[in-house]
Amino acid sequence: MMKVGITGMGAVSAAGIGVAPLWQHVRDGVCAVRPLDMPRGESLRVRIAASVPDFTPEQHLSKSQLMFCDRYAQFACVAAAEAVTQAGLDGVELGGPRTAVIIGTGSGGLNTMDEGSYLFYRGERSHHPMSIPRQIPSTGAASVSMAYGITGPCFSIASACSTASQAVGLGLQMIRAGIVDRVIAGGSEAPLTPVSMRGWELLRVLTPDHCRPFSKGRRGMVVGEGAGVFVLESEDAMAARGAKPLAWLAGYGTTSDARDMIQPDVTGASVAMETALADAGLSPEDIGYINAHGTATVRNDINETAAIRHVFGDYADRLPVSSSKAVIGHALGAAGGLELAVTVMAMRESTVPPQINFLEPDPECNLCLPLDGPEQKEMRAAMSNSFAFGGINACLVVTKTD
Amino acid sequence: MNTGKESTIKWPDLGDPERLEQIIDIIEKEGKIDRDLIRPDATLETLGFESIDVVLILMGIEDKFDVYLPMDDDLAAATNLAEFVAAVGEAAKAESLDAQVAGK
């Protein structure tokens, strides 16, 4: 089977623009959650978010891109550019029909919809003339395809919090199937609108203060935003241009609970992890670190712990697990992308990022949590989990290059 | 108020009897159930509450007391109305919204 490498990574997150600040914040346990002050958001009860700081789209995008790109698509373009640059691909190699773009989003252009609805219902006619393309969930992917002349398959995936992981996983499968040689894959999300935040409040999964994954006393997640995008390439395509991967994208597993829209399921999560391990040809003991979904909701963390325990057995006693959501919030459709970038960096740097915001152990979350800062650890493989509303689970496994 | 005379499970002391009555009012209205069924030992399951009913009740309590009620351990673990009222009553009385949002 054709091996697939990750040759470039790009990120926009609450830590700033780039994989470097993302990794620095997560590795050093520096929380990037900040107060949320939105116009028209005065009645919100939860006033924190992991928002992207100081993002000036004019610095990164062309005039045409600015016309068509909602904030979510802007993030996608910026993250894709970083990944393409790191991969060392010029336009000629990347363009054409043998490359695909799969950049998903949970909700698409929410800011555009929010602004347009507000103006229209107030009786104003100053609607953005490109509001339809701006709110379409595939505009992020389409903008990236246009930026590099990529004429192969181009589409978006929408599977809530598993979006980015599924996009990357499907990219892996498309390269293995010989459909394309390269894929720009990932997820992006810009969900911070007053109405959307009210919706999250009503789901009662938000904490009003601190996101505390796997800790006793956890009360929920913090909404984040950003994008995580990767360049995936076949071994042959890399060899043809003398490129070396940052990591091998070795395994992907995805399942659907087919049970409950909101409550998680141990079996669905377990089978996703087992499938990803089998796909990578690895046994549980080969995994050196799990970047957990770890939303810090009461239910997710219990469920994920049970699933990890089911898959890894007693080895889970010494298998480090941490959730980056305490640092960068839950970036929804982008989360799996940002967290895969963290997972790759952890493996490359032989450093397990810590679990921050921890109060005290929860017997139902009895995992090996690195609580005393970053830990040095050699690892040959690592795993990233994503579990979404709708019962959609996705798990990715990366392995180290020689 | 029906205090569940056949059960040893009692309503929690919320410090203010009126607060308990207000919460029971909301359970009756938003849960769309007969007030006689609202007893401390009644389980959410036997009342036929689905998650959406619980959500509507929590919304009603939030609006009444101007608080935000995250799903914490106590609320998630509540199986009968006494535990449920204790969990939401604690949050409803303990913190103003501003204090809650300012963080601990």
Short mmCIF file of C-alpha atoms in Angstrom, two decimals:
data_model
loop_
_atom_site.label_atom_id
_atom_site.label_comp_id
_atom_site.label_asym_id
_atom_site.label_seq_id
_atom_site.Cartn_x
_atom_site.Cartn_y
_atom_site.Cartn_z
CA MET A 1 0.00 0.00 0.00
CA MET A 2 1.25 3.46 -0.93
CA LYS A 3 2.66 5.30 2.08
CA VAL A 4 1.43 8.83 2.64
CA GLY A 5 3.50 11.56 4.25
CA ILE A 6 2.66 14.90 5.79
CA THR A 7 5.02 17.37 4.14
CA GLY A 8 3.49 20.63 5.32
CA MET A 9 1.38 21.91 8.20
CA GLY A 10 -0.40 25.20 8.74
CA ALA A 11 -2.39 26.56 11.64
CA VAL A 12 -4.43 29.52 12.72
CA SER A 13 -5.54 29.29 16.33
CA ALA A 14 -6.08 31.19 19.54
CA ALA A 15 -2.30 30.94 19.92
CA GLY A 16 -1.87 33.06 16.79
CA ILE A 17 -0.93 32.42 13.20
CA GLY A 18 1.30 29.44 12.53
CA VAL A 19 2.11 25.99 13.85
CA ALA A 20 5.01 27.45 15.85
CA PRO A 21 2.91 29.55 18.26
CA LEU A 22 0.33 26.75 18.45
CA TRP A 23 2.96 24.24 19.50
CA GLN A 24 4.64 26.70 21.88
CA HIS A 25 1.39 27.41 23.70
CA VAL A 26 0.34 23.76 23.93
CA ARG A 27 3.81 22.49 24.85
CA ASP A 28 4.29 25.12 27.53
CA GLY A 29 0.71 24.92 28.76
CA VAL A 30 -0.07 28.58 28.12
CA CYS A 31 -3.83 29.02 27.98
CA ALA A 32 -4.97 31.11 25.01
CA VAL A 33 -8.58 31.57 26.13
CA ARG A 34 -9.56 35.23 26.41
CA PRO A 35 -12.59 37.38 27.20
CA LEU A 36 -15.17 37.42 24.43
CA ASP A 37 -16.53 40.84 23.61
CA MET A 38 -18.75 40.84 20.57
CA PRO A 39 -21.03 43.56 19.30
CA ARG A 40 -24.63 42.50 19.99
CA GLY A 41 -23.43 39.81 22.37
CA GLU A 42 -24.37 41.70 25.52
CA SER A 43 -26.95 39.16 26.67
CA LEU A 44 -24.61 36.19 26.48
CA ARG A 45 -23.95 34.47 29.77
CA VAL A 46 -20.68 32.84 28.73
CA ARG A 47 -18.11 35.55 27.98
CA ILE A 48 -14.92 33.66 27.14
CA ALA A 49 -13.62 32.09 23.94
CA ALA A 50 -10.42 30.88 22.34
CA SER A 51 -10.55 33.51 19.63
CA VAL A 52 -7.79 34.20 17.10
CA PRO A 53 -5.99 37.34 18.28
CA ASP A 54 -5.06 40.25 16.05
CA PHE A 55 -6.11 38.65 12.78
CA THR A 56 -5.91 41.17 9.96
CA PRO A 57 -7.09 39.41 6.79
CA GLU A 58 -5.78 42.20 4.54
CA GLN A 59 -2.25 41.18 5.51
CA HIS A 60 -2.71 37.67 4.16
CA LEU A 61 -5.30 37.62 1.40
CA SER A 62 -5.67 39.14 -2.05
CA LYS A 63 -8.43 41.63 -2.81
CA SER A 64 -10.38 38.95 -4.64
CA GLN A 65 -10.04 36.49 -1.79
CA LEU A 66 -11.19 39.13 0.67
CA MET A 67 -14.33 39.67 -1.41
CA PHE A 68 -15.32 36.00 -1.33
CA CYS A 69 -13.91 34.70 1.93
CA ASP A 70 -15.75 34.72 5.22
CA ARG A 71 -13.53 34.60 8.29
CA TYR A 72 -13.58 30.78 8.24
CA ALA A 73 -12.34 30.69 4.63
CA GLN A 74 -9.72 33.33 5.42
CA PHE A 75 -8.34 31.06 8.12
CA ALA A 76 -8.30 28.16 5.63
CA CYS A 77 -6.32 30.20 3.08
CA VAL A 78 -3.77 31.34 5.67
CA ALA A 79 -3.24 27.85 7.10
CA ALA A 80 -3.00 26.32 3.61
CA ALA A 81 -0.37 28.87 2.60
CA GLU A 82 1.79 27.97 5.59
CA ALA A 83 1.46 24.26 4.82
CA VAL A 84 2.29 24.71 1.13
CA THR A 85 5.31 26.85 1.97
CA GLN A 86 6.60 24.32 4.47
CA ALA A 87 6.09 21.52 1.95
CA GLY A 88 8.30 23.45 -0.47
CA LEU A 89 5.84 23.06 -3.33
CA ASP A 90 5.76 25.62 -6.07
CA GLY A 91 2.61 26.29 -8.04
CA VAL A 92 3.56 24.03 -10.94
CA GLU A 93 4.01 20.89 -8.85
CA LEU A 94 0.96 21.53 -6.73
CA GLY A 95 -1.44 22.63 -9.46
CA GLY A 96 -3.27 20.42 -11.90
CA PRO A 97 -5.58 17.43 -11.66
CA ARG A 98 -3.43 15.14 -9.48
CA THR A 99 -3.97 17.26 -6.36
CA ALA A 100 -7.17 17.42 -4.29
CA VAL A 101 -8.38 19.99 -1.78
CA ILE A 102 -10.51 18.74 1.11
CA ILE A 103 -11.01 21.48 3.65
CA GLY A 104 -14.02 21.01 5.85
CA THR A 105 -15.92 23.27 8.19
CA GLY A 106 -18.58 22.59 10.75
CA SER A 107 -20.73 25.60 9.94
CA GLY A 108 -19.27 27.58 7.04
CA GLY A 109 -19.64 31.34 6.89
CA LEU A 110 -21.44 32.02 10.14
CA ASN A 111 -20.12 35.57 10.47
CA THR A 112 -21.43 36.45 7.03
CA MET A 113 -24.83 34.93 7.79
CA ASP A 114 -25.02 36.66 11.15
CA GLU A 115 -24.13 40.06 9.79
CA GLY A 116 -26.45 39.68 6.80
CA SER A 117 -29.39 38.54 8.91
CA TYR A 118 -28.92 41.35 11.37
CA LEU A 119 -28.82 44.02 8.68
CA PHE A 120 -31.69 42.59 6.66
CA TYR A 121 -34.06 42.13 9.58
CA ARG A 122 -33.31 45.66 10.70
CA GLY A 123 -34.53 46.81 7.33
CA GLU A 124 -31.15 47.81 5.96
CA ARG A 125 -30.20 47.01 2.39
CA SER A 126 -26.42 47.19 2.77
CA HIS A 127 -26.02 43.42 2.50
CA HIS A 128 -22.62 42.06 1.44
CA PRO A 129 -22.98 41.46 -2.32
CA MET A 130 -21.06 38.18 -2.09
CA SER A 131 -22.85 36.89 0.99
CA ILE A 132 -23.87 33.63 -0.69
CA PRO A 133 -20.36 32.52 -1.72
CA ARG A 134 -19.04 33.77 1.61
CA GLN A 135 -21.37 31.56 3.60
CA ILE A 136 -21.00 28.41 1.45
CA PRO A 137 -19.04 25.74 3.37
CA SER A 138 -16.92 24.83 0.31
CA THR A 139 -15.64 28.35 -0.33
CA GLY A 140 -12.61 27.70 1.88
CA ALA A 141 -11.63 24.68 -0.22
CA ALA A 142 -12.45 26.47 -3.48
CA SER A 143 -10.36 29.49 -2.51
CA VAL A 144 -7.36 27.25 -1.83
CA SER A 145 -7.80 25.43 -5.15
CA MET A 146 -7.84 28.79 -6.96
CA ALA A 147 -4.78 30.05 -5.10
CA TYR A 148 -2.66 27.16 -6.41
CA GLY A 149 -4.35 26.14 -9.65
CA ILE A 150 -5.43 22.82 -8.22
CA THR A 151 -7.88 21.25 -10.64
CA GLY A 152 -8.45 17.85 -9.03
CA PRO A 153 -11.27 16.99 -6.60
CA CYS A 154 -12.21 19.93 -4.39
CA PHE A 155 -14.82 19.78 -1.67
CA SER A 156 -15.71 20.39 1.93
CA ILE A 157 -16.59 17.92 4.63
CA ALA A 158 -19.05 18.76 7.38
CA SER A 159 -19.06 16.39 10.33
CA ALA A 160 -19.06 18.79 13.25
CA CYS A 161 -16.09 18.24 15.55
CA SER A 162 -14.71 15.35 13.45
CA THR A 163 -14.59 17.47 10.29
CA ALA A 164 -10.85 18.10 10.00
CA SER A 165 -9.88 14.57 11.03
CA GLN A 166 -12.23 13.10 8.46
CA ALA A 167 -10.89 15.47 5.79
CA VAL A 168 -7.32 14.35 6.51
CA GLY A 169 -8.37 10.70 6.71
CA LEU A 170 -10.22 10.84 3.43
CA GLY A 171 -7.22 12.54 1.86
CA LEU A 172 -5.10 9.60 2.99
CA GLN A 173 -7.54 7.16 1.44
CA MET A 174 -7.70 9.06 -1.85
CA ILE A 175 -3.92 9.01 -2.22
CA ARG A 176 -3.75 5.33 -1.32
CA ALA A 177 -6.46 4.61 -3.87
CA GLY A 178 -4.37 6.31 -6.53
CA ILE A 179 -7.00 8.97 -7.21
CA VAL A 180 -4.54 11.80 -6.58
CA ASP A 181 -0.88 12.21 -5.59
CA ARG A 182 -1.34 15.09 -3.18
CA VAL A 183 -4.10 16.47 -0.98
CA ILE A 184 -4.39 19.74 0.85
CA ALA A 185 -6.59 18.64 3.72
CA GLY A 186 -7.88 20.03 6.98
CA GLY A 187 -10.61 22.02 8.62
CA SER A 188 -11.47 25.60 9.45
CA GLU A 189 -14.03 27.27 11.65
CA ALA A 190 -15.08 30.77 12.70
CA PRO A 191 -18.07 30.15 14.97
CA LEU A 192 -17.92 33.17 17.24
CA THR A 193 -21.17 34.98 16.58
CA PRO A 194 -23.63 36.03 19.29
CA VAL A 195 -26.40 33.75 18.05
CA SER A 196 -24.10 30.78 17.69
CA MET A 197 -22.69 31.33 21.17
CA ARG A 198 -26.23 31.46 22.55
CA GLY A 199 -26.85 28.12 20.90
CA TRP A 200 -23.79 26.64 22.58
CA GLU A 201 -24.95 28.02 25.91
CA LEU A 202 -28.24 26.24 25.49
CA LEU A 203 -26.52 22.95 24.76
CA ARG A 204 -25.00 23.45 28.19
CA VAL A 205 -21.58 22.21 27.18
CA LEU A 206 -19.74 25.49 27.84
CA THR A 207 -17.81 26.28 30.97
CA PRO A 208 -18.21 29.82 32.27
CA ASP A 209 -14.61 29.88 33.46
CA HIS A 210 -11.90 27.28 32.80
CA CYS A 211 -11.74 24.29 30.46
CA ARG A 212 -10.49 21.41 32.61
CA PRO A 213 -10.22 18.21 30.55
CA PHE A 214 -10.31 14.95 32.54
CA SER A 215 -10.38 16.84 35.86
CA LYS A 216 -12.84 16.54 38.69
CA GLY A 217 -14.95 19.66 38.68
CA ARG A 218 -14.84 20.15 34.92
CA ARG A 219 -17.86 22.00 33.59
CA GLY A 220 -17.44 22.04 29.85
CA MET A 221 -15.59 23.41 26.88
CA VAL A 222 -14.60 26.82 25.55
CA VAL A 223 -15.46 27.56 21.93
CA GLY A 224 -12.42 28.19 19.76
CA GLU A 225 -11.74 29.11 16.16
CA GLY A 226 -9.05 28.75 13.54
CA ALA A 227 -7.83 26.33 10.90
CA GLY A 228 -5.51 23.36 10.68
CA VAL A 229 -4.41 22.38 7.17
CA PHE A 230 -1.90 19.82 5.86
CA VAL A 231 -0.15 18.87 2.66
CA LEU A 232 -0.38 15.10 2.24
CA GLU A 233 1.72 13.40 -0.44
CA SER A 234 2.25 9.91 -1.72
CA GLU A 235 5.64 8.36 -1.18
CA ASP A 236 6.20 8.38 -4.95
CA ALA A 237 5.31 12.06 -5.28
CA MET A 238 7.71 12.93 -2.49
CA ALA A 239 10.46 10.78 -4.00
CA ALA A 240 10.00 12.39 -7.41
CA ARG A 241 10.83 15.80 -5.98
CA GLY A 242 13.22 14.69 -3.28
CA ALA A 243 10.94 15.75 -0.44
CA LYS A 244 11.02 14.31 3.06
CA PRO A 245 7.88 14.02 5.19
CA LEU A 246 7.46 15.58 8.62
CA ALA A 247 5.64 12.40 9.63
CA TRP A 248 3.88 9.49 8.02
CA LEU A 249 0.11 9.63 8.06
CA ALA A 250 -0.20 5.95 8.85
CA GLY A 251 -3.73 5.20 9.97
CA TYR A 252 -7.30 6.45 9.92
CA GLY A 253 -10.41 5.06 11.50
CA THR A 254 -13.90 6.51 11.44
CA THR A 255 -17.18 5.20 12.82
CA SER A 256 -20.70 6.34 13.49
CA ASP A 257 -22.39 5.53 16.79
CA ALA A 258 -25.83 5.50 15.13
CA ARG A 259 -27.32 6.04 18.58
CA ASP A 260 -27.65 9.53 19.96
CA MET A 261 -27.16 12.96 18.44
CA ILE A 262 -25.36 14.37 21.46
CA GLN A 263 -24.40 11.67 23.97
CA PRO A 264 -21.14 9.89 23.15
CA ASP A 265 -20.69 6.14 22.91
CA VAL A 266 -17.79 3.99 24.13
CA THR A 267 -18.09 1.44 21.33
CA GLY A 268 -18.07 3.96 18.50
CA ALA A 269 -15.04 5.75 19.92
CA SER A 270 -13.20 2.48 20.65
CA VAL A 271 -13.75 1.04 17.21
CA ALA A 272 -12.52 4.27 15.59
CA MET A 273 -9.25 3.94 17.53
CA GLU A 274 -8.95 0.21 16.82
CA THR A 275 -9.60 0.79 13.13
CA ALA A 276 -6.95 3.50 12.94
CA LEU A 277 -4.43 1.24 14.68
CA ALA A 278 -5.21 -1.67 12.35
CA ASP A 279 -5.03 0.65 9.34
CA ALA A 280 -1.56 1.75 10.48
CA GLY A 281 -0.53 -1.87 11.11
CA LEU A 282 0.26 -1.02 14.72
CA SER A 283 -0.58 -2.54 18.07
CA PRO A 284 -1.77 -0.40 20.99
CA GLU A 285 1.65 -0.50 22.69
CA ASP A 286 3.21 1.21 19.66
CA ILE A 287 1.36 4.46 20.44
CA GLY A 288 3.47 6.79 22.56
CA TYR A 289 0.98 9.64 23.06
CA ILE A 290 -2.71 10.34 22.53
CA ASN A 291 -3.91 13.84 21.86
CA ALA A 292 -7.41 13.36 23.19
CA HIS A 293 -10.65 14.86 22.01
CA GLY A 294 -10.95 15.89 25.68
CA THR A 295 -13.65 18.55 25.50
CA ALA A 296 -13.93 18.79 29.31
CA THR A 297 -17.63 18.10 29.22
CA VAL A 298 -18.61 15.68 31.96
CA ARG A 299 -19.78 13.04 29.51
CA ASN A 300 -17.13 13.19 26.77
CA ASP A 301 -14.22 12.76 29.10
CA ILE A 302 -15.75 9.77 30.89
CA ASN A 303 -16.64 8.20 27.56
CA GLU A 304 -13.24 8.82 25.99
CA THR A 305 -11.49 7.43 29.07
CA ALA A 306 -13.56 4.26 28.89
CA ALA A 307 -12.84 3.93 25.17
CA ILE A 308 -9.07 4.43 25.64
CA ARG A 309 -9.14 1.92 28.50
CA HIS A 310 -11.01 -0.54 26.29
CA VAL A 311 -8.52 -0.24 23.43
CA PHE A 312 -5.28 0.11 25.38
CA GLY A 313 -6.04 -1.92 28.51
CA ASP A 314 -3.44 -1.71 31.29
CA TYR A 315 -1.02 0.00 28.91
CA ALA A 316 -3.21 3.10 29.43
CA ASP A 317 -1.66 3.33 32.90
CA ARG A 318 1.56 4.58 31.29
CA LEU A 319 0.34 5.95 27.94
CA PRO A 320 0.34 9.76 28.22
CA VAL A 321 -2.90 11.45 27.18
CA SER A 322 -3.63 15.17 27.10
CA SER A 323 -6.21 17.48 25.58
CA SER A 324 -5.04 20.66 23.88
CA LYS A 325 -8.54 22.14 24.21
CA ALA A 326 -7.59 23.57 27.60
CA VAL A 327 -5.14 25.77 25.69
CA ILE A 328 -6.76 26.52 22.31
CA GLY A 329 -10.39 25.83 23.09
CA HIS A 330 -12.58 23.64 20.95
CA ALA A 331 -12.17 24.85 17.39
CA LEU A 332 -14.97 22.51 16.21
CA GLY A 333 -14.45 21.75 12.52
CA ALA A 334 -10.83 22.89 12.80
CA ALA A 335 -10.12 21.06 16.05
CA GLY A 336 -8.90 17.80 14.56
CA GLY A 337 -6.52 19.70 12.27
CA LEU A 338 -5.01 21.83 15.01
CA GLU A 339 -4.69 18.80 17.25
CA LEU A 340 -3.09 16.67 14.53
CA ALA A 341 -0.49 19.41 14.12
CA VAL A 342 0.13 19.27 17.87
CA THR A 343 0.36 15.47 17.71
CA VAL A 344 2.94 15.60 14.91
CA MET A 345 4.97 18.20 16.79
CA ALA A 346 4.83 16.16 19.99
CA MET A 347 6.19 13.15 18.13
CA ARG A 348 8.84 15.10 16.23
CA GLU A 349 10.01 16.95 19.32
CA SER A 350 9.76 13.86 21.56
CA THR A 351 7.71 15.99 23.96
CA VAL A 352 4.38 15.16 25.53
CA PRO A 353 2.40 18.39 26.05
CA PRO A 354 0.96 18.80 29.55
CA GLN A 355 -2.63 18.71 30.70
CA ILE A 356 -3.32 22.13 32.15
CA ASN A 357 -6.19 23.51 34.25
CA PHE A 358 -6.33 20.29 36.26
CA LEU A 359 -7.88 20.45 39.73
CA GLU A 360 -7.98 16.89 41.05
CA PRO A 361 -8.35 13.36 39.70
CA ASP A 362 -11.73 12.08 38.59
CA PRO A 363 -11.91 8.30 39.17
CA GLU A 364 -13.89 8.03 35.94
CA CYS A 365 -11.05 9.68 34.00
CA ASN A 366 -8.20 7.49 35.20
CA LEU A 367 -5.73 8.21 32.44
CA CYS A 368 -2.01 8.88 32.47
CA LEU A 369 -2.20 12.69 32.39
CA PRO A 370 1.03 14.70 32.20
CA LEU A 371 0.30 17.23 34.93
CA ASP A 372 3.80 18.49 35.70
CA GLY A 373 4.63 20.31 32.50
CA PRO A 374 5.94 18.97 29.20
CA GLU A 375 7.55 15.53 29.40
CA GLN A 376 10.40 14.27 27.27
CA LYS A 377 9.45 11.01 25.62
CA GLU A 378 10.66 9.23 22.52
CA MET A 379 7.77 7.85 20.50
CA ARG A 380 7.44 6.17 17.16
CA ALA A 381 3.71 6.72 16.78
CA ALA A 382 1.00 8.98 18.16
CA MET A 383 -2.77 9.24 17.92
CA SER A 384 -5.26 12.10 17.64
CA ASN A 385 -8.95 11.63 18.48
CA SER A 386 -12.02 13.53 17.33
CA PHE A 387 -15.56 12.72 18.43
CA ALA A 388 -18.46 14.73 17.08
CA PHE A 389 -22.12 15.43 17.66
CA GLY A 390 -24.07 13.05 15.52
CA GLY A 391 -21.96 10.24 16.94
CA ILE A 392 -19.29 10.68 14.26
CA ASN A 393 -15.87 9.51 15.44
CA ALA A 394 -12.54 9.91 13.67
CA CYS A 395 -9.08 8.87 14.74
CA LEU A 396 -5.73 9.51 13.04
CA VAL A 397 -2.39 7.80 13.67
CA VAL A 398 0.96 9.29 12.67
CA THR A 399 4.33 7.57 12.74
CA LYS A 400 7.83 8.94 12.90
CA THR A 401 10.10 9.20 9.91
CA ASP A 402 13.58 7.74 10.16
CA MET B 1 -46.26 21.13 48.09
CA ASN B 2 -46.10 17.37 47.94
CA THR B 3 -43.19 16.27 50.11
CA GLY B 4 -43.17 12.62 49.11
CA LYS B 5 -44.59 11.13 52.29
CA GLU B 6 -43.81 7.54 51.34
CA SER B 7 -40.17 8.24 50.71
CA THR B 8 -37.27 9.25 52.93
CA ILE B 9 -35.96 11.45 50.13
CA LYS B 10 -36.66 15.10 50.92
CA TRP B 11 -36.31 18.30 48.99
CA PRO B 12 -32.94 19.95 49.59
CA ASP B 13 -32.70 23.03 51.78
CA LEU B 14 -32.04 25.86 49.37
CA GLY B 15 -31.96 28.42 52.15
CA ASP B 16 -35.05 30.13 50.85
CA PRO B 17 -38.37 28.22 50.65
CA GLU B 18 -39.56 30.51 47.91
CA ARG B 19 -36.67 29.45 45.67
CA LEU B 20 -37.78 25.82 45.87
CA GLU B 21 -41.32 26.81 44.93
CA GLN B 22 -40.02 28.86 42.01
CA ILE B 23 -37.97 25.92 40.73
CA ILE B 24 -40.93 23.55 41.07
CA ASP B 25 -43.06 26.05 39.16
CA ILE B 26 -40.54 25.94 36.33
CA ILE B 27 -40.37 22.13 36.34
CA GLU B 28 -44.16 22.01 36.10
CA LYS B 29 -44.37 24.56 33.31
CA GLU B 30 -41.38 23.57 31.18
CA GLY B 31 -41.58 19.84 31.86
CA LYS B 32 -45.32 19.93 31.11
CA ILE B 33 -46.17 17.55 33.93
CA ASP B 34 -48.80 17.43 36.63
CA ARG B 35 -47.65 19.17 39.80
CA ASP B 36 -48.62 16.15 41.91
CA LEU B 37 -45.93 14.15 40.14
CA ILE B 38 -43.22 16.62 41.16
CA ARG B 39 -41.92 14.78 44.22
CA PRO B 40 -38.36 14.65 45.50
CA ASP B 41 -38.05 10.92 44.89
CA ALA B 42 -39.49 11.06 41.38
CA THR B 43 -36.83 10.07 38.90
CA LEU B 44 -36.28 11.91 35.66
CA GLU B 45 -36.77 8.58 33.95
CA THR B 46 -40.16 7.72 35.50
CA LEU B 47 -41.37 11.24 34.77
CA GLY B 48 -40.65 10.48 31.14
CA PHE B 49 -38.29 13.43 30.84
CA GLU B 50 -36.23 13.42 27.70
CA SER B 51 -33.09 15.48 27.35
CA ILE B 52 -35.05 18.24 25.62
CA ASP B 53 -37.38 18.55 28.63
CA VAL B 54 -34.41 18.91 30.94
CA VAL B 55 -32.94 21.52 28.62
CA LEU B 56 -36.17 23.54 28.68
CA ILE B 57 -36.34 23.34 32.47
CA LEU B 58 -32.73 24.49 32.79
CA MET B 59 -33.42 27.38 30.39
CA GLY B 60 -36.38 28.41 32.51
CA ILE B 61 -34.29 28.36 35.67
CA GLU B 62 -31.50 30.35 34.02
CA ASP B 63 -33.90 33.03 32.86
CA LYS B 64 -35.65 33.19 36.22
CA PHE B 65 -32.47 33.55 38.27
CA ASP B 66 -30.21 35.16 35.65
CA VAL B 67 -27.52 32.51 35.92
CA TYR B 68 -25.74 30.10 33.59
CA LEU B 69 -25.98 26.43 34.49
CA PRO B 70 -23.17 24.38 32.97
CA MET B 71 -23.56 20.62 32.97
CA ASP B 72 -21.33 19.76 35.91
CA ASP B 73 -20.85 16.53 37.87
CA ASP B 74 -23.80 17.12 40.21
CA LEU B 75 -26.23 18.01 37.46
CA ALA B 76 -25.09 15.15 35.26
CA ALA B 77 -25.38 12.67 38.12
CA ALA B 78 -28.84 13.75 39.29
CA THR B 79 -31.29 10.86 38.99
CA ASN B 80 -34.25 12.12 41.02
CA LEU B 81 -35.85 15.52 41.40
CA ALA B 82 -34.32 16.13 44.85
CA GLU B 83 -30.83 15.77 43.41
CA PHE B 84 -31.77 17.78 40.34
CA VAL B 85 -33.21 20.63 42.41
CA ALA B 86 -30.18 20.52 44.72
CA ALA B 87 -27.82 20.83 41.75
CA VAL B 88 -29.61 23.69 40.04
CA GLY B 89 -30.62 25.33 43.33
CA GLU B 90 -27.02 25.49 44.43
CA ALA B 91 -25.96 27.19 41.24
CA ALA B 92 -28.99 29.48 41.28
CA LYS B 93 -28.26 30.77 44.75
CA ALA B 94 -24.48 30.61 44.89
CA GLU B 95 -23.43 33.00 42.26
CA SER B 96 -24.63 36.00 40.44
CA LEU B 97 -23.99 35.79 36.73
CA ASP B 98 -21.23 38.36 36.92
CA ALA B 99 -19.41 36.41 39.62
CA GLN B 100 -19.83 33.23 37.61
CA VAL B 101 -18.47 34.77 34.45
CA ALA B 102 -15.58 36.47 36.20
CA GLY B 103 -14.32 32.99 36.95
CA LYS B 104 -12.91 31.39 40.02
#
